[in-house]
Short mmCIF file of N, CA, C and O in Angstrom, two decimals:
data_model
loop_
_atom_site.label_atom_id
_atom_site.label_comp_id
_atom_site.label_asym_id
_atom_site.label_seq_id
_atom_site.Cartn_x
_atom_site.Cartn_y
_atom_site.Cartn_z
N MET W 1 -30.80 -6.76 41.65
CA MET W 1 -29.88 -7.86 41.75
C MET W 1 -28.87 -7.76 40.61
O MET W 1 -29.21 -7.56 39.46
N GLU W 2 -27.55 -7.93 40.91
CA GLU W 2 -26.48 -7.85 39.94
C GLU W 2 -26.27 -9.18 39.25
O GLU W 2 -26.44 -10.23 39.86
N SER W 3 -25.85 -9.09 38.01
CA SER W 3 -25.54 -10.30 37.26
C SER W 3 -24.23 -10.88 37.78
O SER W 3 -23.28 -10.16 38.08
N ARG W 4 -24.16 -12.21 37.86
CA ARG W 4 -22.93 -12.86 38.33
C ARG W 4 -21.85 -12.83 37.24
O ARG W 4 -20.69 -12.99 37.56
N ARG W 5 -22.23 -12.64 36.01
CA ARG W 5 -21.28 -12.70 34.92
C ARG W 5 -20.45 -11.43 34.78
O ARG W 5 -19.36 -11.46 34.27
N GLY W 6 -20.98 -10.29 35.17
CA GLY W 6 -20.26 -9.04 35.03
C GLY W 6 -20.41 -8.47 33.62
O GLY W 6 -21.19 -8.97 32.81
N PRO W 7 -19.64 -7.43 33.30
CA PRO W 7 -19.76 -6.81 31.97
C PRO W 7 -19.26 -7.76 30.88
O PRO W 7 -18.40 -8.59 31.11
N LEU W 8 -19.79 -7.57 29.69
CA LEU W 8 -19.43 -8.39 28.55
C LEU W 8 -18.02 -8.03 28.11
O LEU W 8 -17.74 -6.92 27.71
N LYS W 9 -17.09 -8.99 28.19
CA LYS W 9 -15.68 -8.73 27.90
C LYS W 9 -15.33 -8.93 26.43
O LYS W 9 -14.33 -8.45 25.95
N SER W 10 -16.14 -9.68 25.70
CA SER W 10 -15.78 -9.99 24.31
C SER W 10 -16.26 -8.93 23.32
O SER W 10 -16.03 -9.07 22.14
N ALA W 11 -16.89 -7.88 23.79
CA ALA W 11 -17.39 -6.85 22.89
C ALA W 11 -16.22 -6.08 22.27
O ALA W 11 -15.21 -5.84 22.91
N VAL W 12 -16.38 -5.69 21.01
CA VAL W 12 -15.35 -4.91 20.31
C VAL W 12 -15.49 -3.46 20.75
O VAL W 12 -16.59 -2.92 20.76
N PRO W 13 -14.39 -2.83 21.14
CA PRO W 13 -14.47 -1.42 21.54
C PRO W 13 -15.03 -0.57 20.41
O PRO W 13 -14.74 -0.81 19.24
N SER W 14 -15.82 0.42 20.73
CA SER W 14 -16.51 1.23 19.73
C SER W 14 -15.58 2.19 19.01
O SER W 14 -15.93 2.75 17.99
N ASN W 15 -14.34 2.40 19.52
CA ASN W 15 -13.44 3.33 18.86
C ASN W 15 -12.66 2.69 17.72
O ASN W 15 -11.91 3.34 17.04
N ILE W 16 -12.83 1.39 17.48
CA ILE W 16 -12.17 0.72 16.37
C ILE W 16 -13.16 0.61 15.22
O ILE W 16 -14.25 0.07 15.36
N VAL W 17 -12.76 1.14 14.06
CA VAL W 17 -13.62 1.12 12.89
C VAL W 17 -12.89 0.36 11.80
O VAL W 17 -11.71 0.57 11.55
N SER W 18 -13.59 -0.51 11.12
CA SER W 18 -13.00 -1.28 10.03
C SER W 18 -12.77 -0.38 8.82
O SER W 18 -13.65 0.37 8.43
N LEU W 19 -11.58 -0.48 8.23
CA LEU W 19 -11.28 0.29 7.04
C LEU W 19 -11.75 -0.42 5.78
O LEU W 19 -11.75 0.15 4.71
N VAL W 20 -12.16 -1.68 5.92
CA VAL W 20 -12.63 -2.46 4.78
C VAL W 20 -14.12 -2.24 4.61
O VAL W 20 -14.88 -2.42 5.55
N ARG W 21 -14.52 -1.85 3.40
CA ARG W 21 -15.95 -1.69 3.15
C ARG W 21 -16.55 -3.06 2.90
O ARG W 21 -15.95 -3.91 2.26
N ARG W 22 -17.74 -3.28 3.42
CA ARG W 22 -18.41 -4.58 3.33
C ARG W 22 -19.53 -4.54 2.31
O ARG W 22 -20.05 -3.49 1.96
N CYS W 23 -19.92 -5.72 1.86
CA CYS W 23 -21.02 -5.87 0.91
C CYS W 23 -22.31 -5.30 1.51
O CYS W 23 -22.59 -5.49 2.69
N SER W 24 -23.08 -4.60 0.69
CA SER W 24 -24.33 -3.98 1.15
C SER W 24 -25.48 -4.96 1.27
O SER W 24 -26.52 -4.63 1.84
N ARG W 25 -25.34 -6.17 0.73
CA ARG W 25 -26.42 -7.15 0.80
C ARG W 25 -26.64 -7.59 2.23
O ARG W 25 -25.69 -7.76 3.01
N THR W 26 -27.89 -7.80 2.59
CA THR W 26 -28.25 -8.20 3.94
C THR W 26 -27.57 -9.51 4.31
O THR W 26 -27.54 -10.44 3.52
N ALA W 27 -27.01 -9.57 5.49
CA ALA W 27 -26.36 -10.75 6.07
C ALA W 27 -25.10 -11.17 5.33
O ALA W 27 -24.62 -12.28 5.53
N CYS W 28 -24.55 -10.32 4.51
CA CYS W 28 -23.29 -10.63 3.83
C CYS W 28 -22.21 -9.75 4.43
O CYS W 28 -22.33 -8.54 4.43
N GLY W 29 -21.18 -10.35 4.93
CA GLY W 29 -20.11 -9.59 5.58
C GLY W 29 -18.81 -9.61 4.79
O GLY W 29 -17.78 -9.17 5.28
N ARG W 30 -18.85 -10.12 3.55
CA ARG W 30 -17.63 -10.20 2.76
C ARG W 30 -17.18 -8.80 2.32
O ARG W 30 -17.99 -7.89 2.19
N PRO W 31 -15.88 -8.65 2.03
CA PRO W 31 -15.38 -7.34 1.58
C PRO W 31 -15.96 -6.96 0.21
O PRO W 31 -16.11 -7.81 -0.67
N ALA W 32 -16.24 -5.69 0.04
CA ALA W 32 -16.80 -5.20 -1.22
C ALA W 32 -15.70 -5.06 -2.27
O ALA W 32 -14.57 -4.69 -1.95
N VAL W 33 -16.04 -5.39 -3.53
CA VAL W 33 -15.09 -5.27 -4.63
C VAL W 33 -15.66 -4.44 -5.79
O VAL W 33 -14.93 -4.10 -6.71
N ALA W 34 -16.95 -4.15 -5.76
CA ALA W 34 -17.60 -3.42 -6.85
C ALA W 34 -18.67 -2.50 -6.28
O ALA W 34 -19.16 -2.71 -5.17
N THR W 35 -19.01 -1.47 -7.05
CA THR W 35 -20.06 -0.54 -6.64
C THR W 35 -21.17 -0.55 -7.68
O THR W 35 -20.92 -0.47 -8.88
N LEU W 36 -22.40 -0.66 -7.19
CA LEU W 36 -23.59 -0.69 -8.04
C LEU W 36 -24.30 0.65 -7.92
O LEU W 36 -24.54 1.15 -6.82
N THR W 37 -24.62 1.23 -9.08
CA THR W 37 -25.35 2.50 -9.12
C THR W 37 -26.51 2.33 -10.08
O THR W 37 -26.37 1.73 -11.14
N TYR W 38 -27.66 2.85 -9.71
CA TYR W 38 -28.84 2.81 -10.57
C TYR W 38 -29.01 4.15 -11.26
O TYR W 38 -28.92 5.20 -10.62
N VAL W 39 -29.25 4.12 -12.58
CA VAL W 39 -29.59 5.32 -13.34
C VAL W 39 -31.05 5.16 -13.71
O VAL W 39 -31.39 4.53 -14.71
N TYR W 40 -31.91 5.70 -12.87
CA TYR W 40 -33.34 5.49 -13.02
C TYR W 40 -33.89 6.07 -14.32
O TYR W 40 -34.77 5.48 -14.95
N ALA W 41 -33.36 7.20 -14.76
CA ALA W 41 -33.85 7.83 -15.99
C ALA W 41 -33.63 6.95 -17.22
O ALA W 41 -34.41 6.99 -18.16
N ASP W 42 -32.56 6.15 -17.20
CA ASP W 42 -32.23 5.28 -18.34
C ASP W 42 -32.58 3.82 -18.08
O ASP W 42 -32.28 2.97 -18.92
N SER W 43 -33.17 3.51 -16.94
CA SER W 43 -33.46 2.13 -16.55
C SER W 43 -32.22 1.25 -16.69
O SER W 43 -32.22 0.21 -17.34
N THR W 44 -31.13 1.71 -16.07
CA THR W 44 -29.85 1.05 -16.19
C THR W 44 -29.22 0.85 -14.81
O THR W 44 -29.27 1.74 -13.97
N ALA W 45 -28.65 -0.31 -14.61
CA ALA W 45 -27.86 -0.59 -13.41
C ALA W 45 -26.40 -0.64 -13.85
O ALA W 45 -26.05 -1.41 -14.75
N VAL W 46 -25.56 0.19 -13.25
CA VAL W 46 -24.15 0.25 -13.63
C VAL W 46 -23.32 -0.38 -12.52
O VAL W 46 -23.37 0.05 -11.37
N LEU W 47 -22.57 -1.41 -12.88
CA LEU W 47 -21.70 -2.11 -11.94
C LEU W 47 -20.26 -1.84 -12.35
O LEU W 47 -19.85 -2.20 -13.45
N GLY W 48 -19.52 -1.19 -11.48
CA GLY W 48 -18.14 -0.85 -11.81
C GLY W 48 -17.22 -1.16 -10.65
O GLY W 48 -17.63 -1.74 -9.64
N PRO W 49 -15.94 -0.77 -10.79
CA PRO W 49 -14.99 -1.00 -9.71
C PRO W 49 -15.42 -0.28 -8.44
O PRO W 49 -16.22 0.66 -8.50
N LEU W 50 -14.91 -0.71 -7.33
CA LEU W 50 -15.27 -0.13 -6.03
C LEU W 50 -14.98 1.36 -6.04
O LEU W 50 -13.88 1.80 -6.40
N ALA W 51 -15.99 2.15 -5.70
CA ALA W 51 -15.85 3.60 -5.68
C ALA W 51 -14.83 4.02 -4.62
O ALA W 51 -14.60 3.31 -3.64
N THR W 52 -14.24 5.18 -4.83
CA THR W 52 -13.22 5.68 -3.93
C THR W 52 -13.75 5.85 -2.51
O THR W 52 -13.07 5.54 -1.55
N TYR W 53 -14.97 6.31 -2.39
CA TYR W 53 -15.59 6.45 -1.07
C TYR W 53 -17.06 6.06 -1.18
O TYR W 53 -17.64 6.06 -2.27
N ALA W 54 -17.65 5.73 -0.05
CA ALA W 54 -19.03 5.26 -0.02
C ALA W 54 -19.99 6.41 -0.33
O ALA W 54 -19.92 7.47 0.27
N GLU W 55 -20.87 6.20 -1.28
CA GLU W 55 -21.89 7.17 -1.67
C GLU W 55 -23.21 6.74 -1.05
O GLU W 55 -23.48 5.54 -0.94
N PRO W 56 -24.09 7.69 -0.72
CA PRO W 56 -25.35 7.30 -0.09
C PRO W 56 -26.30 6.54 -1.01
O PRO W 56 -27.08 5.73 -0.56
N HIS W 57 -26.24 6.76 -2.33
CA HIS W 57 -27.18 6.10 -3.23
C HIS W 57 -26.51 5.02 -4.08
O HIS W 57 -27.02 4.66 -5.13
N CYS W 58 -25.39 4.52 -3.62
CA CYS W 58 -24.67 3.45 -4.30
C CYS W 58 -24.59 2.25 -3.36
O CYS W 58 -24.70 2.39 -2.15
N TYR W 59 -24.39 1.09 -3.93
CA TYR W 59 -24.34 -0.13 -3.14
C TYR W 59 -23.02 -0.84 -3.42
O TYR W 59 -22.69 -1.10 -4.59
N ASP W 60 -22.28 -1.15 -2.38
CA ASP W 60 -21.04 -1.90 -2.51
C ASP W 60 -21.36 -3.39 -2.48
O ASP W 60 -22.15 -3.83 -1.64
N LEU W 61 -20.78 -4.14 -3.40
CA LEU W 61 -21.06 -5.57 -3.50
C LEU W 61 -19.77 -6.37 -3.45
O LEU W 61 -18.74 -5.94 -3.95
N CYS W 62 -19.86 -7.57 -2.87
CA CYS W 62 -18.73 -8.50 -2.85
C CYS W 62 -18.62 -9.15 -4.23
O CYS W 62 -19.48 -8.96 -5.10
N ALA W 63 -17.58 -9.95 -4.43
CA ALA W 63 -17.35 -10.60 -5.73
C ALA W 63 -18.52 -11.51 -6.11
O ALA W 63 -18.99 -11.49 -7.25
N GLU W 64 -19.00 -12.30 -5.17
CA GLU W 64 -20.09 -13.23 -5.47
C GLU W 64 -21.36 -12.50 -5.87
O GLU W 64 -22.01 -12.84 -6.87
N HIS W 65 -21.75 -11.50 -5.11
CA HIS W 65 -22.99 -10.78 -5.42
C HIS W 65 -22.86 -9.93 -6.69
O HIS W 65 -23.84 -9.74 -7.41
N SER W 66 -21.67 -9.43 -6.99
CA SER W 66 -21.51 -8.65 -8.21
C SER W 66 -21.58 -9.54 -9.44
O SER W 66 -22.06 -9.12 -10.49
N GLU W 67 -21.12 -10.80 -9.34
CA GLU W 67 -21.20 -11.73 -10.47
C GLU W 67 -22.64 -12.19 -10.73
O GLU W 67 -23.03 -12.40 -11.87
N ARG W 68 -23.42 -12.34 -9.66
CA ARG W 68 -24.80 -12.85 -9.78
C ARG W 68 -25.83 -11.74 -9.97
O ARG W 68 -27.02 -12.01 -9.98
N LEU W 69 -25.40 -10.51 -10.12
CA LEU W 69 -26.31 -9.38 -10.20
C LEU W 69 -27.26 -9.49 -11.39
O LEU W 69 -26.84 -9.80 -12.51
N THR W 70 -28.53 -9.29 -11.12
CA THR W 70 -29.53 -9.20 -12.18
C THR W 70 -30.30 -7.90 -11.97
O THR W 70 -30.34 -7.37 -10.86
N ALA W 71 -30.89 -7.40 -13.04
CA ALA W 71 -31.64 -6.14 -12.96
C ALA W 71 -33.12 -6.45 -13.18
O ALA W 71 -33.48 -7.50 -13.71
N PRO W 72 -33.98 -5.53 -12.78
CA PRO W 72 -35.42 -5.72 -13.01
C PRO W 72 -35.72 -5.86 -14.50
O PRO W 72 -34.96 -5.41 -15.36
N ARG W 73 -36.83 -6.48 -14.81
CA ARG W 73 -37.26 -6.68 -16.21
C ARG W 73 -37.34 -5.32 -16.90
O ARG W 73 -37.88 -4.36 -16.37
N GLY W 74 -36.75 -5.25 -18.10
CA GLY W 74 -36.74 -4.01 -18.87
C GLY W 74 -35.54 -3.13 -18.59
O GLY W 74 -35.34 -2.13 -19.27
N TRP W 75 -34.73 -3.49 -17.60
CA TRP W 75 -33.55 -2.72 -17.27
C TRP W 75 -32.33 -3.35 -17.93
O TRP W 75 -32.30 -4.54 -18.21
N GLU W 76 -31.31 -2.54 -18.13
CA GLU W 76 -30.06 -2.99 -18.71
C GLU W 76 -28.97 -2.96 -17.63
O GLU W 76 -28.94 -2.04 -16.81
N VAL W 77 -28.10 -3.96 -17.64
CA VAL W 77 -26.96 -3.97 -16.72
C VAL W 77 -25.71 -3.64 -17.51
O VAL W 77 -25.40 -4.29 -18.51
N VAL W 78 -25.00 -2.59 -17.09
CA VAL W 78 -23.74 -2.20 -17.72
C VAL W 78 -22.64 -2.56 -16.74
O VAL W 78 -22.63 -2.09 -15.61
N ARG W 79 -21.73 -3.42 -17.19
CA ARG W 79 -20.60 -3.83 -16.35
C ARG W 79 -19.34 -3.14 -16.87
O ARG W 79 -18.89 -3.43 -17.97
N LEU W 80 -18.79 -2.24 -16.07
CA LEU W 80 -17.57 -1.54 -16.44
C LEU W 80 -16.38 -2.41 -16.08
O LEU W 80 -16.39 -3.08 -15.04
N LEU W 81 -15.35 -2.39 -16.92
CA LEU W 81 -14.17 -3.20 -16.66
C LEU W 81 -13.42 -2.66 -15.47
O LEU W 81 -13.27 -1.46 -15.29
N ASP W 82 -12.91 -3.55 -14.67
CA ASP W 82 -12.14 -3.20 -13.49
C ASP W 82 -10.68 -3.12 -13.89
O ASP W 82 -10.11 -4.10 -14.34
N GLY W 83 -10.07 -1.96 -13.68
CA GLY W 83 -8.68 -1.77 -14.03
C GLY W 83 -7.71 -2.55 -13.20
O GLY W 83 -6.59 -2.81 -13.58
N SER W 84 -8.11 -2.94 -12.04
CA SER W 84 -7.22 -3.68 -11.17
C SER W 84 -7.19 -5.16 -11.45
O SER W 84 -6.29 -5.86 -11.03
N ALA W 85 -8.18 -5.66 -12.17
CA ALA W 85 -8.22 -7.08 -12.48
C ALA W 85 -7.16 -7.39 -13.53
O ALA W 85 -6.99 -6.64 -14.48
N PRO W 86 -6.46 -8.50 -13.37
CA PRO W 86 -5.45 -8.83 -14.36
C PRO W 86 -6.11 -9.18 -15.69
O PRO W 86 -7.03 -9.98 -15.75
N ALA W 87 -5.64 -8.54 -16.74
CA ALA W 87 -6.18 -8.79 -18.08
C ALA W 87 -5.48 -9.98 -18.69
O ALA W 87 -4.27 -10.15 -18.53
N ARG W 88 -6.23 -10.80 -19.38
CA ARG W 88 -5.63 -11.94 -20.07
C ARG W 88 -4.96 -11.44 -21.33
O ARG W 88 -5.52 -10.64 -22.06
N PRO W 89 -3.75 -11.93 -21.61
CA PRO W 89 -3.07 -11.48 -22.82
C PRO W 89 -3.77 -12.02 -24.06
O PRO W 89 -4.19 -13.17 -24.10
N SER W 90 -3.87 -11.18 -25.06
CA SER W 90 -4.47 -11.60 -26.32
C SER W 90 -3.38 -12.16 -27.22
O SER W 90 -2.19 -12.08 -26.92
N GLY W 91 -3.78 -12.69 -28.36
CA GLY W 91 -2.81 -13.20 -29.32
C GLY W 91 -1.88 -12.10 -29.81
O GLY W 91 -0.68 -12.31 -30.00
N ASP W 92 -2.43 -10.88 -29.97
CA ASP W 92 -1.62 -9.75 -30.40
C ASP W 92 -0.58 -9.39 -29.34
O ASP W 92 0.55 -9.05 -29.66
N ASP W 93 -0.97 -9.44 -28.07
CA ASP W 93 -0.04 -9.14 -26.99
C ASP W 93 1.12 -10.14 -26.97
O ASP W 93 2.28 -9.76 -26.81
N LEU W 94 0.79 -11.41 -27.14
CA LEU W 94 1.84 -12.44 -27.12
C LEU W 94 2.76 -12.30 -28.33
O LEU W 94 3.97 -12.48 -28.21
N GLU W 95 2.20 -11.96 -29.48
CA GLU W 95 3.03 -11.77 -30.67
C GLU W 95 3.93 -10.55 -30.51
O GLU W 95 5.10 -10.57 -30.87
N ALA W 96 3.40 -9.47 -29.94
CA ALA W 96 4.21 -8.27 -29.70
C ALA W 96 5.34 -8.57 -28.72
O ALA W 96 6.47 -8.09 -28.89
N LEU W 97 5.06 -9.37 -27.71
CA LEU W 97 6.10 -9.75 -26.74
C LEU W 97 7.18 -10.58 -27.42
O LEU W 97 8.38 -10.35 -27.21
N ALA W 98 6.78 -11.52 -28.25
CA ALA W 98 7.76 -12.35 -28.97
C ALA W 98 8.61 -11.49 -29.89
O ALA W 98 9.84 -11.68 -29.97
N ASN W 99 8.00 -10.54 -30.58
CA ASN W 99 8.77 -9.64 -31.46
C ASN W 99 9.74 -8.77 -30.67
O ASN W 99 10.86 -8.52 -31.12
N ALA W 100 9.34 -8.31 -29.49
CA ALA W 100 10.22 -7.51 -28.65
C ALA W 100 11.42 -8.33 -28.18
O ALA W 100 12.55 -7.83 -28.13
N VAL W 101 11.19 -9.58 -27.84
CA VAL W 101 12.29 -10.45 -27.41
C VAL W 101 13.24 -10.68 -28.58
O VAL W 101 14.47 -10.62 -28.42
N ARG W 102 12.70 -10.91 -29.77
CA ARG W 102 13.56 -11.09 -30.95
C ARG W 102 14.38 -9.84 -31.23
O ARG W 102 15.56 -9.90 -31.54
N GLU W 103 13.73 -8.68 -31.12
CA GLU W 103 14.42 -7.41 -31.38
C GLU W 103 15.53 -7.17 -30.36
O GLU W 103 16.59 -6.67 -30.70
N ALA W 104 15.28 -7.53 -29.11
CA ALA W 104 16.29 -7.36 -28.07
C ALA W 104 17.50 -8.26 -28.33
O ALA W 104 18.62 -7.92 -27.94
N ALA W 105 17.32 -9.37 -28.99
CA ALA W 105 18.42 -10.29 -29.26
C ALA W 105 19.21 -9.87 -30.49
O ALA W 105 20.34 -10.33 -30.67
N ARG W 106 18.70 -9.02 -31.35
CA ARG W 106 19.37 -8.65 -32.60
C ARG W 106 20.62 -7.79 -32.46
O ARG W 106 21.52 -7.97 -33.25
N PRO W 107 20.74 -6.84 -31.55
CA PRO W 107 21.90 -5.94 -31.56
C PRO W 107 23.24 -6.67 -31.56
O PRO W 107 24.14 -6.29 -32.30
N GLN W 108 23.40 -7.73 -30.79
CA GLN W 108 24.67 -8.44 -30.76
C GLN W 108 24.93 -9.09 -32.11
O GLN W 108 26.04 -9.11 -32.60
N GLU W 109 23.90 -9.61 -32.75
CA GLU W 109 24.06 -10.25 -34.04
C GLU W 109 24.45 -9.22 -35.10
O GLU W 109 25.33 -9.45 -35.91
N ARG W 110 23.82 -8.05 -35.10
CA ARG W 110 24.14 -6.99 -36.08
C ARG W 110 25.56 -6.49 -35.91
O ARG W 110 26.27 -6.30 -36.86
N ALA W 111 25.93 -6.21 -34.64
CA ALA W 111 27.26 -5.67 -34.37
C ALA W 111 28.33 -6.67 -34.80
O ALA W 111 29.35 -6.29 -35.36
N ALA W 112 28.13 -7.95 -34.54
CA ALA W 112 29.11 -8.97 -34.91
C ALA W 112 29.16 -9.13 -36.42
O ALA W 112 30.22 -9.24 -37.02
N GLY W 113 28.00 -9.13 -37.09
CA GLY W 113 27.94 -9.33 -38.54
C GLY W 113 28.42 -8.12 -39.31
O GLY W 113 29.01 -8.24 -40.38
N ALA W 114 28.22 -6.93 -38.83
CA ALA W 114 28.59 -5.72 -39.55
C ALA W 114 29.98 -5.24 -39.17
O ALA W 114 30.45 -4.24 -39.69
N GLY W 115 30.64 -5.92 -38.26
CA GLY W 115 31.98 -5.52 -37.85
C GLY W 115 31.98 -4.19 -37.12
O GLY W 115 32.92 -3.42 -37.25
N GLY W 116 30.94 -3.91 -36.38
CA GLY W 116 30.89 -2.68 -35.59
C GLY W 116 30.42 -1.49 -36.41
O GLY W 116 30.46 -0.37 -35.94
N ALA W 117 30.03 -1.69 -37.65
CA ALA W 117 29.57 -0.58 -38.49
C ALA W 117 28.22 -0.06 -37.99
O ALA W 117 27.49 -0.77 -37.31
N ARG W 118 27.91 1.16 -38.40
CA ARG W 118 26.65 1.77 -38.00
C ARG W 118 25.46 1.03 -38.62
O ARG W 118 25.56 0.47 -39.69
N SER W 119 24.34 1.05 -37.96
CA SER W 119 23.14 0.36 -38.43
C SER W 119 22.71 0.90 -39.79
O SER W 119 22.94 2.06 -40.11
N ALA W 120 22.04 0.03 -40.55
CA ALA W 120 21.57 0.43 -41.87
C ALA W 120 20.34 1.33 -41.79
O ALA W 120 19.97 1.94 -42.77
N ASP W 121 19.71 1.42 -40.64
CA ASP W 121 18.50 2.23 -40.46
C ASP W 121 18.89 3.71 -40.47
O ASP W 121 19.62 4.16 -39.58
N PRO W 122 18.44 4.52 -41.45
CA PRO W 122 18.84 5.92 -41.52
C PRO W 122 18.27 6.76 -40.38
O PRO W 122 18.78 7.83 -40.10
N MET W 123 17.24 6.28 -39.70
CA MET W 123 16.64 7.03 -38.60
C MET W 123 17.37 6.79 -37.28
O MET W 123 17.25 7.56 -36.35
N GLU W 124 18.16 5.72 -37.20
CA GLU W 124 18.83 5.38 -35.95
C GLU W 124 20.10 6.19 -35.79
O GLU W 124 20.96 6.21 -36.66
N VAL W 125 20.23 6.88 -34.66
CA VAL W 125 21.39 7.71 -34.38
C VAL W 125 22.36 6.98 -33.46
O VAL W 125 23.56 6.99 -33.69
N ALA W 126 21.84 6.34 -32.43
CA ALA W 126 22.69 5.63 -31.47
C ALA W 126 21.93 4.44 -30.91
O ALA W 126 20.71 4.34 -31.06
N ARG W 127 22.67 3.56 -30.25
CA ARG W 127 22.07 2.36 -29.69
C ARG W 127 22.76 2.08 -28.36
O ARG W 127 23.96 2.21 -28.22
N ARG W 128 21.96 1.68 -27.38
CA ARG W 128 22.49 1.27 -26.08
C ARG W 128 21.69 0.07 -25.63
O ARG W 128 20.55 0.20 -25.19
N GLY W 129 22.29 -1.11 -25.76
CA GLY W 129 21.58 -2.34 -25.43
C GLY W 129 20.43 -2.52 -26.40
O GLY W 129 20.62 -2.48 -27.60
N HIS W 130 19.24 -2.71 -25.89
CA HIS W 130 18.07 -2.88 -26.75
C HIS W 130 17.37 -1.56 -27.07
O HIS W 130 16.39 -1.54 -27.80
N LEU W 131 17.87 -0.44 -26.53
CA LEU W 131 17.26 0.87 -26.77
C LEU W 131 17.94 1.56 -27.95
O LEU W 131 19.15 1.45 -28.14
N ARG W 132 17.16 2.26 -28.75
CA ARG W 132 17.69 2.99 -29.89
C ARG W 132 17.32 4.45 -29.79
O ARG W 132 16.23 4.80 -29.36
N VAL W 133 18.22 5.33 -30.22
CA VAL W 133 17.94 6.75 -30.32
C VAL W 133 17.68 7.02 -31.79
O VAL W 133 18.51 6.71 -32.65
N LEU W 134 16.50 7.57 -32.08
CA LEU W 134 16.10 7.81 -33.47
C LEU W 134 16.12 9.28 -33.78
O LEU W 134 15.79 10.13 -32.94
N ARG W 135 16.50 9.60 -35.03
CA ARG W 135 16.49 10.98 -35.50
C ARG W 135 15.04 11.36 -35.77
O ARG W 135 14.23 10.54 -36.21
N SER W 136 14.71 12.61 -35.54
CA SER W 136 13.36 13.11 -35.80
C SER W 136 13.08 13.03 -37.29
O SER W 136 13.95 13.32 -38.10
N PRO W 137 11.87 12.64 -37.70
CA PRO W 137 11.55 12.55 -39.12
C PRO W 137 11.64 13.90 -39.83
O PRO W 137 11.80 13.97 -41.03
N ASP W 138 11.58 15.01 -39.08
CA ASP W 138 11.64 16.33 -39.67
C ASP W 138 13.05 16.71 -40.11
O ASP W 138 13.24 17.56 -40.97
N ASN W 139 14.09 16.07 -39.51
CA ASN W 139 15.49 16.42 -39.81
C ASN W 139 16.03 15.63 -40.96
O ASN W 139 15.90 14.53 -41.19
#
């Protein structure tokens, strides 16, 4: 006897493969953002950025599972910094940015104050906007 419903129409064709790697945790379908590798000889779990390709002995984890990761008792968890994550600026970064902005504003002030004379810096050969051409220290 044939089914009255016919073939299942909502099935995804088998020739379509997702390019997004998914979390390896059971019943988690979120996209993976980190890769977990175990170094059994050192009793260490290494959590780093998502590997370039899927390895058989590595586990891809989503953001939630990578944040909540714990290791067995006696094991160490090493979390490698992710280069793609935006880094928060430090106080030194902000001070360097402020100094660069101040330096970029100086050329007009120097040129007006010196009457177009050459800069007092003996290493400076030429200037174009905020860029300077410096003489080699060997010369």
